Coordinates of C-alpha atoms in Angstrom, one line a residue:
M10 CA 0.0 0.0 0.0
A11 CA 1.5 3.3 -1.1
E12 CA 2.0 6.0 1.5
Q13 CA 0.4 9.3 0.7
F14 CA 2.3 12.6 0.8
D15 CA 1.5 16.0 -0.5
V16 CA 4.9 16.5 -2.1
I17 CA 7.7 14.1 -3.1
I18 CA 11.0 15.6 -4.0
I19 CA 13.6 13.3 -5.7
G20 CA 17.1 14.5 -5.0
A21 CA 18.5 16.6 -2.0
G22 CA 20.4 19.1 -4.1
Q23 CA 20.5 22.9 -4.0
A24 CA 16.9 23.2 -5.2
G25 CA 15.5 20.1 -3.5
V26 CA 16.6 20.8 0.1
P27 CA 15.3 24.4 0.5
L28 CA 12.1 23.4 -1.5
A29 CA 11.4 20.5 0.8
G30 CA 11.8 22.8 3.8
A31 CA 9.5 25.4 2.3
F32 CA 6.8 22.9 1.6
A33 CA 7.0 21.3 5.1
R34 CA 6.9 24.7 6.8
A35 CA 3.8 25.5 4.8
G36 CA 2.1 22.5 6.3
R37 CA 2.5 20.1 3.3
R38 CA 3.5 16.6 4.1
T39 CA 6.8 16.3 2.3
A40 CA 9.1 13.4 1.5
L41 CA 12.7 14.0 0.3
I42 CA 14.4 11.1 -1.3
E43 CA 18.2 11.1 -1.7
A44 CA 20.4 8.3 -3.2
S45 CA 23.7 9.1 -1.5
H46 CA 24.1 12.3 0.5
V47 CA 22.2 15.5 1.3
G48 CA 23.4 18.7 -0.4
G49 CA 23.8 17.4 -3.9
T50 CA 26.9 17.9 -6.1
C51 CA 27.7 21.4 -4.8
I52 CA 28.3 20.6 -1.2
N53 CA 29.7 17.1 -1.7
E54 CA 31.6 17.0 -4.9
G55 CA 31.4 20.4 -6.5
C56 CA 31.6 24.0 -5.1
T57 CA 32.5 23.4 -1.5
P58 CA 35.3 20.8 -1.8
T59 CA 36.8 22.0 -5.1
K60 CA 37.0 25.7 -4.0
T61 CA 38.5 24.6 -0.7
M62 CA 41.3 22.8 -2.6
V63 CA 41.7 25.7 -5.0
A64 CA 42.4 27.9 -2.0
S65 CA 45.2 25.5 -0.9
A66 CA 46.6 25.5 -4.4
R67 CA 46.7 29.3 -4.4
I68 CA 48.6 29.4 -1.1
A69 CA 51.1 27.0 -2.6
Y70 CA 51.4 29.3 -5.6
L71 CA 51.9 32.4 -3.5
A72 CA 54.4 30.7 -1.3
R73 CA 56.5 29.8 -4.4
H74 CA 56.2 33.4 -5.6
A75 CA 56.8 35.0 -2.2
G76 CA 60.2 36.5 -3.4
Q77 CA 58.3 38.7 -5.8
Y78 CA 56.8 40.4 -2.8
G79 CA 60.1 40.7 -0.9
V80 CA 59.3 37.7 1.3
Q81 CA 61.8 34.8 1.6
T82 CA 60.5 31.2 2.2
G83 CA 62.0 27.8 2.2
A84 CA 61.2 24.8 0.0
I85 CA 57.4 24.4 -0.5
Q86 CA 55.8 21.0 0.0
V87 CA 52.2 20.1 -0.3
D88 CA 50.6 17.6 2.1
L89 CA 47.7 16.4 0.0
K90 CA 46.3 14.3 2.8
S91 CA 46.0 17.5 4.9
V92 CA 44.4 19.3 2.0
R93 CA 41.9 16.4 1.6
Q94 CA 41.1 16.4 5.3
R95 CA 40.4 20.1 5.4
K96 CA 38.1 19.6 2.4
R97 CA 36.3 16.7 4.1
E98 CA 35.7 18.6 7.3
L99 CA 34.0 21.5 5.4
V100 CA 31.9 19.1 3.4
T101 CA 30.8 17.3 6.5
S102 CA 29.9 20.6 8.2
W103 CA 27.8 21.8 5.3
R104 CA 26.1 18.5 4.8
T105 CA 25.3 18.1 8.5
G106 CA 23.8 21.6 8.6
S107 CA 21.5 20.7 5.7
E108 CA 20.4 17.5 7.4
Q109 CA 19.6 19.3 10.6
R110 CA 17.5 22.0 8.9
L111 CA 15.5 19.3 7.1
H112 CA 14.8 17.5 10.5
H113 CA 13.8 20.9 12.1
D114 CA 11.4 21.7 9.3
G115 CA 9.7 18.3 9.6
V116 CA 10.7 16.8 6.2
T117 CA 10.6 13.0 5.9
L118 CA 14.1 12.2 4.6
L119 CA 14.6 8.8 3.0
M120 CA 18.0 7.5 1.8
G121 CA 17.6 5.3 -1.3
I122 CA 17.1 5.0 -5.0
A123 CA 13.9 6.5 -6.3
Q124 CA 12.1 5.5 -9.5
L125 CA 8.8 6.6 -11.0
S126 CA 6.3 3.8 -11.1
G127 CA 3.4 5.9 -12.4
P128 CA 2.4 9.6 -12.9
K129 CA 1.9 10.1 -9.2
T130 CA 3.8 7.2 -7.7
V131 CA 7.5 6.7 -6.6
T132 CA 9.1 3.5 -5.5
V133 CA 12.1 3.8 -3.3
T134 CA 14.7 1.1 -2.8
L135 CA 16.1 2.0 0.6
N136 CA 19.9 2.0 1.1
A137 CA 19.2 0.2 4.4
G138 CA 17.2 -2.5 2.7
G139 CA 13.7 -3.0 1.5
T140 CA 11.4 -0.9 -0.6
R141 CA 8.6 1.6 0.0
Q142 CA 6.1 3.2 -2.3
F143 CA 4.8 6.7 -2.1
T144 CA 2.2 8.8 -3.9
A145 CA 1.8 12.6 -4.2
D146 CA 0.0 15.1 -6.4
T147 CA 3.2 17.1 -6.7
I148 CA 6.5 15.6 -7.6
V149 CA 9.7 17.6 -8.1
I150 CA 12.8 15.9 -9.7
N151 CA 16.2 17.3 -8.6
A152 CA 18.3 14.2 -9.4
G153 CA 21.2 16.1 -11.0
A154 CA 23.9 14.8 -13.2
R155 CA 27.2 12.7 -13.1
S156 CA 30.5 12.8 -14.8
S157 CA 30.4 11.6 -18.4
T158 CA 32.5 8.7 -19.5
P159 CA 33.5 9.0 -23.2
D160 CA 33.6 6.1 -25.6
L161 CA 37.4 5.9 -25.7
P162 CA 39.0 2.6 -26.6
G163 CA 40.9 1.1 -23.6
L164 CA 39.3 3.4 -21.0
A165 CA 37.5 0.6 -19.3
E166 CA 40.8 -1.0 -18.5
V167 CA 42.5 2.1 -17.1
P168 CA 41.8 3.4 -13.5
F169 CA 40.9 6.9 -14.5
L170 CA 39.8 9.8 -12.3
D171 CA 36.7 11.9 -12.4
S172 CA 35.9 15.2 -10.7
T173 CA 35.0 13.3 -7.5
S174 CA 37.7 10.7 -7.2
I175 CA 40.5 13.1 -8.0
M176 CA 39.8 14.9 -4.7
E177 CA 40.4 11.7 -2.8
L178 CA 44.1 11.2 -3.9
D179 CA 46.5 11.0 -1.0
A180 CA 49.6 12.0 -3.0
V181 CA 50.3 14.6 -5.7
P182 CA 50.4 12.9 -9.1
E183 CA 53.7 13.0 -10.9
H184 CA 52.1 13.8 -14.3
L185 CA 48.3 14.4 -14.5
L186 CA 46.7 14.1 -18.0
V187 CA 43.5 16.0 -18.2
L188 CA 41.0 15.1 -20.9
G189 CA 38.8 18.1 -21.5
G190 CA 39.3 21.8 -21.5
G191 CA 36.1 23.0 -19.8
Y192 CA 35.6 24.5 -16.4
I193 CA 36.2 21.3 -14.4
G194 CA 39.3 20.3 -16.3
L195 CA 40.9 23.7 -16.1
E196 CA 40.2 24.2 -12.3
F197 CA 41.7 20.8 -11.5
G198 CA 44.5 21.1 -14.0
Q199 CA 45.8 24.4 -12.6
M200 CA 45.2 23.2 -9.0
F201 CA 47.4 20.1 -9.4
R202 CA 50.0 22.0 -11.3
R203 CA 50.3 24.3 -8.3
F204 CA 50.4 21.4 -6.0
G205 CA 53.5 20.2 -7.9
S206 CA 52.2 17.9 -10.7
R207 CA 53.3 18.1 -14.3
V208 CA 50.0 18.7 -16.1
T209 CA 48.9 18.2 -19.7
I210 CA 45.5 19.4 -20.8
V211 CA 44.0 17.8 -23.9
Q212 CA 41.3 19.7 -25.6
R213 CA 39.5 18.5 -28.8
G214 CA 38.3 22.0 -29.8
A215 CA 40.3 24.9 -31.2
R216 CA 40.2 26.7 -27.9
L217 CA 39.5 26.1 -24.2
L218 CA 36.2 27.1 -22.7
A219 CA 34.1 26.9 -25.9
R220 CA 31.5 29.3 -24.6
E221 CA 33.9 32.2 -24.3
D222 CA 35.0 34.7 -26.8
G223 CA 38.3 33.8 -28.6
A224 CA 40.3 36.5 -26.9
V225 CA 39.2 35.4 -23.5
A226 CA 39.9 31.7 -24.2
D227 CA 43.3 32.6 -25.6
A228 CA 44.1 34.5 -22.4
V229 CA 43.1 31.6 -20.2
A230 CA 45.3 29.3 -22.2
A231 CA 48.2 31.7 -21.9
L232 CA 48.0 32.0 -18.1
L233 CA 47.7 28.2 -17.7
R234 CA 50.8 27.8 -19.8
E235 CA 52.5 30.5 -17.7
D236 CA 51.7 28.4 -14.7
G237 CA 53.6 25.6 -16.4
A238 CA 50.7 23.5 -17.7
E239 CA 50.9 22.0 -21.2
V240 CA 47.8 22.9 -23.2
L241 CA 47.1 20.9 -26.4
L242 CA 44.4 22.3 -28.6
N243 CA 42.7 20.7 -31.7
T244 CA 43.8 17.4 -30.1
T245 CA 41.5 14.3 -30.0
A246 CA 42.0 11.3 -27.8
R247 CA 42.1 8.1 -29.8
R248 CA 42.9 5.4 -27.3
V249 CA 44.4 4.8 -23.8
S250 CA 46.2 2.0 -22.1
R251 CA 48.2 1.2 -19.0
S252 CA 51.5 -0.6 -18.8
N253 CA 52.5 -3.0 -16.0
D254 CA 54.4 -0.3 -14.1
G255 CA 51.2 1.8 -13.9
T256 CA 52.1 4.3 -16.6
I257 CA 49.1 5.6 -18.6
H258 CA 49.6 5.9 -22.3
L259 CA 47.2 8.3 -24.0
T260 CA 47.3 8.3 -27.8
V261 CA 46.0 11.5 -29.4
A262 CA 45.6 13.0 -32.9
S263 CA 46.4 16.6 -33.7
P264 CA 47.2 18.6 -36.8
A265 CA 50.8 17.6 -36.3
G266 CA 49.9 13.9 -36.4
E267 CA 49.4 11.1 -33.9
Q268 CA 51.4 10.9 -30.7
T269 CA 51.3 9.1 -27.4
I270 CA 51.5 11.0 -24.1
E271 CA 52.6 9.2 -20.9
G272 CA 51.3 10.1 -17.5
S273 CA 50.9 8.8 -14.0
H274 CA 47.1 9.7 -13.7
L275 CA 44.3 10.5 -16.1
L276 CA 41.4 12.9 -15.2
V277 CA 38.4 12.5 -17.5
A278 CA 36.5 15.8 -17.5
V279 CA 34.4 15.8 -20.7
G280 CA 31.1 16.9 -19.4
R281 CA 28.1 15.7 -17.4
T282 CA 25.4 13.2 -18.0
P283 CA 21.9 13.7 -16.5
N284 CA 20.7 11.0 -14.1
S285 CA 17.4 10.7 -15.8
D286 CA 18.2 7.2 -17.1
R287 CA 18.0 6.0 -13.5
L288 CA 14.5 7.2 -12.7
N289 CA 12.3 5.1 -14.9
L290 CA 10.7 8.2 -16.3
A291 CA 8.8 6.3 -19.0
A292 CA 6.5 4.9 -16.3
A293 CA 5.2 8.4 -15.7
G294 CA 5.4 9.5 -19.3
I295 CA 8.0 12.2 -18.7
A296 CA 9.6 13.6 -21.9
T297 CA 13.4 14.0 -22.3
N298 CA 15.5 15.4 -25.1
Q299 CA 18.2 13.5 -27.0
R300 CA 20.8 14.1 -24.3
G301 CA 18.5 12.7 -21.6
N302 CA 17.6 16.0 -20.0
I303 CA 14.1 16.4 -18.7
I304 CA 12.2 18.9 -20.8
V305 CA 10.6 21.7 -18.8
D306 CA 8.8 24.9 -19.7
E307 CA 9.8 28.3 -18.4
R308 CA 8.0 27.5 -15.1
L309 CA 9.9 24.3 -14.7
A310 CA 6.9 22.1 -15.4
T311 CA 7.3 18.8 -17.3
N312 CA 4.8 17.5 -19.8
V313 CA 3.1 15.6 -17.0
P314 CA 0.8 17.7 -14.8
G315 CA 2.0 18.0 -11.3
I316 CA 5.6 16.9 -12.1
Y317 CA 8.4 19.5 -12.1
A318 CA 12.2 19.2 -12.7
V319 CA 14.9 21.6 -11.4
G320 CA 18.6 21.9 -11.5
D321 CA 21.2 20.2 -13.7
I322 CA 18.8 17.4 -14.9
T323 CA 16.9 19.9 -17.1
G324 CA 20.0 20.7 -19.2
G325 CA 19.9 24.4 -18.3
P326 CA 23.0 26.2 -17.0
A327 CA 24.7 23.7 -14.6
F328 CA 25.3 26.1 -11.8
T329 CA 24.3 25.9 -8.1
H330 CA 22.9 29.4 -8.2
I331 CA 20.7 28.5 -11.1
A332 CA 19.4 25.4 -9.2
Y333 CA 18.7 27.7 -6.2
D334 CA 16.8 30.1 -8.5
D335 CA 14.8 27.2 -9.7
F336 CA 13.8 26.6 -6.1
R337 CA 12.7 30.2 -5.8
I338 CA 10.6 30.0 -8.9
L339 CA 8.7 26.9 -7.7
K340 CA 8.3 28.2 -4.2
A341 CA 6.8 31.4 -5.5
N342 CA 4.5 29.7 -8.0
L343 CA 3.4 26.6 -6.0
L344 CA 3.3 28.1 -2.5
E345 CA 2.8 31.8 -2.9
G346 CA 0.5 32.1 -6.0
G347 CA 3.2 33.7 -8.0
N348 CA 4.0 33.6 -11.7
K349 CA 7.8 33.5 -11.9
S350 CA 9.7 32.0 -14.8
T351 CA 13.1 31.4 -16.1
R352 CA 12.5 33.8 -19.0
G353 CA 15.2 36.5 -19.4
R354 CA 17.1 35.6 -16.2
L355 CA 20.8 36.6 -16.2
V356 CA 23.1 33.7 -15.8
P357 CA 26.3 34.8 -14.0
Y358 CA 29.2 32.4 -13.4
T359 CA 32.7 32.2 -12.2
V360 CA 35.4 29.8 -13.3
F361 CA 37.7 29.4 -10.3
I362 CA 41.0 29.3 -12.0
D363 CA 43.3 31.9 -10.6
P364 CA 42.9 34.6 -11.5
Q365 CA 39.2 34.1 -11.8
L366 CA 37.1 34.2 -14.9
G367 CA 33.7 35.9 -14.2
R368 CA 31.1 36.4 -16.8
V369 CA 27.4 37.6 -17.1
G370 CA 25.3 38.2 -20.2
L371 CA 26.4 38.1 -23.8
G372 CA 29.8 37.7 -25.1
E373 CA 30.9 39.6 -28.2
E374 CA 30.5 36.7 -30.6
E375 CA 27.1 35.8 -29.2
A376 CA 25.9 39.4 -29.5
R377 CA 27.1 39.8 -33.1
A378 CA 25.5 36.4 -34.0
Q379 CA 22.2 37.8 -32.8
G380 CA 22.6 40.7 -35.2
R381 CA 23.0 43.3 -32.5
T382 CA 24.8 46.6 -33.1
V383 CA 27.3 46.7 -30.3
K384 CA 30.3 48.6 -28.9
I385 CA 33.1 46.7 -27.3
A386 CA 35.2 48.0 -24.4
T387 CA 38.2 46.0 -23.5
M388 CA 41.5 46.4 -21.6
P389 CA 44.3 44.3 -20.1
M390 CA 44.5 43.9 -16.4
N391 CA 48.0 45.4 -16.4
Y392 CA 46.2 48.8 -16.8
V393 CA 44.6 48.4 -13.4
A394 CA 46.4 50.1 -10.5
R395 CA 45.2 47.7 -7.8
A396 CA 46.3 44.7 -9.9
I397 CA 49.7 46.2 -10.4
E398 CA 50.0 46.9 -6.6
V399 CA 49.2 43.2 -5.7
A400 CA 51.4 41.9 -8.5
E401 CA 48.6 40.0 -10.3
T402 CA 48.2 41.7 -13.7
R403 CA 47.3 38.7 -15.8
G404 CA 44.1 38.7 -17.8
L405 CA 41.7 41.1 -19.4
V406 CA 38.3 42.8 -19.0
K407 CA 35.7 43.0 -21.7
A408 CA 32.2 44.6 -22.0
V409 CA 29.6 44.3 -24.7
I410 CA 27.4 47.5 -24.9
D411 CA 24.3 48.2 -27.0
A412 CA 25.4 50.9 -29.4
E413 CA 22.0 52.6 -29.4
T414 CA 20.9 52.4 -25.8
D415 CA 24.3 52.3 -24.0
Q416 CA 22.9 49.4 -22.0
I417 CA 25.5 46.8 -20.9
L418 CA 24.7 43.5 -22.6
G419 CA 27.5 41.5 -21.2
F420 CA 30.7 41.6 -19.1
T421 CA 33.7 39.3 -18.7
M422 CA 36.6 39.6 -16.4
L423 CA 39.6 37.4 -16.4
G424 CA 41.5 38.8 -13.5
I425 CA 42.0 39.0 -9.8
E426 CA 38.6 38.7 -8.1
G427 CA 36.9 38.6 -11.5
G428 CA 33.8 36.9 -10.1
E429 CA 33.3 39.7 -7.5
I430 CA 33.6 42.6 -10.0
M431 CA 31.4 40.7 -12.5
S432 CA 28.7 40.5 -9.7
A433 CA 28.9 44.3 -9.3
V434 CA 28.3 44.8 -13.0
Q435 CA 25.5 42.3 -12.9
L436 CA 23.7 44.5 -10.3
A437 CA 24.2 47.5 -12.6
M438 CA 22.7 45.6 -15.5
Q439 CA 19.7 44.5 -13.5
G440 CA 19.2 48.0 -12.3
G441 CA 19.3 49.4 -15.8
L442 CA 22.5 51.5 -15.3
T443 CA 24.3 52.4 -18.6
A444 CA 27.9 52.1 -19.5
S445 CA 28.2 55.9 -19.2
A446 CA 26.8 55.7 -15.6
L447 CA 29.5 53.3 -14.5
R448 CA 32.1 55.4 -16.4
D449 CA 31.2 58.4 -14.3
T450 CA 30.7 56.6 -10.9
I451 CA 33.1 57.5 -8.1
F452 CA 34.7 54.3 -6.8
A453 CA 37.1 54.2 -3.9
H454 CA 40.8 54.3 -4.8
P455 CA 42.7 52.1 -5.0
T456 CA 40.2 49.3 -5.6
L457 CA 39.5 46.9 -8.4
A458 CA 36.1 48.4 -8.9
E459 CA 37.5 51.6 -10.3
L460 CA 38.7 49.7 -13.4
L461 CA 35.1 50.1 -14.5
N462 CA 35.8 53.9 -14.9
T463 CA 38.6 53.2 -17.3
L464 CA 36.9 50.3 -19.2
F465 CA 33.6 52.1 -19.9
A466 CA 35.4 55.3 -20.9
Q467 CA 36.3 53.5 -24.0
S468 CA 32.6 53.1 -25.0

């Protein structure tokens, strides 16, 4: 006999957890089903642990460059076990806090594998053993995504790393091969280079970070190479093998021909696969696209009445803050009688290489592809007084401006605290401030923010 709830949420990620709490506090009997750990990718394998390790890598980098600041240090050694332990402690703290909030709100939390067994029915195979069946008029799917595994000959016989397992290493790799030049590959590539690994990044495309303008992608490649990483572009992995001594042999094809690269470890970072294939969606008639993402409308509703999907499983921008905004949309619409949607929302993001890459809105290539008449303002970070003073002048700043209205259409900053300055520009964009308004604003000196005066003076 199925147990009746008002709401069933599948997945305790950054949309599922606050949404479950909101429903429970509103008096709705709410079940939250999670396969492995509360908090989703962000807390457990994404934002929290990776950025904690990025911070350790930056300290190692600064220590090695201390002489540039007139500070003398000895030999630098990285204790990866201690880095890992610090990461684990923070993850545990965040996860425990989320679990406690759910308990306080009165959410029924079940640990197990959830599958749809009808339009209003969910069957849960409990991690502790046994199964239970639930029904509800409202079901929200927040089941996320996992690291993709490419169809690469030999990969099944090689003990490769993904974005989760690489953070559990207890020693710094001698030579880390990184397959993929996206956000994940670059963050880990630079991180382990700073920990002391030799690093080779293999990117199939003509540039890193395919979403970015060419000049930005080129600047990212330049700073990674300056850090000592090898970056191979237009290079496709053909096969991989492992010799008896543990050496990994990655054969690649490039315009120069075929070659084999040897390394001690292989990180596969070629994208994410939605977990929709594990949910038995067909039993409820839920539609997906060719990639397996659940299809939703601008109010996050699926094709089945009463069933919604949020977060990475929908194929939208795979960022924690977007998942959280999905929560706000459903909370407003389902609990508060609102009519919020995803239409027109700005999607900011930061890539936590160092210096950071922060972006919001349109890039130049996107804007021109849309047929817009634009003005472009750009300058290198070595024009910025504050960057010169702290000896971090790598990178550039770029803005895309509507030539007729002077409205800022997009902003990108590859530079120290790029994500923070991007966020300030995002607020200006949301408030309707023009490029001229930022040009004429008085910012405190010497701060990074005053670079906006110089940048927008060009427009």
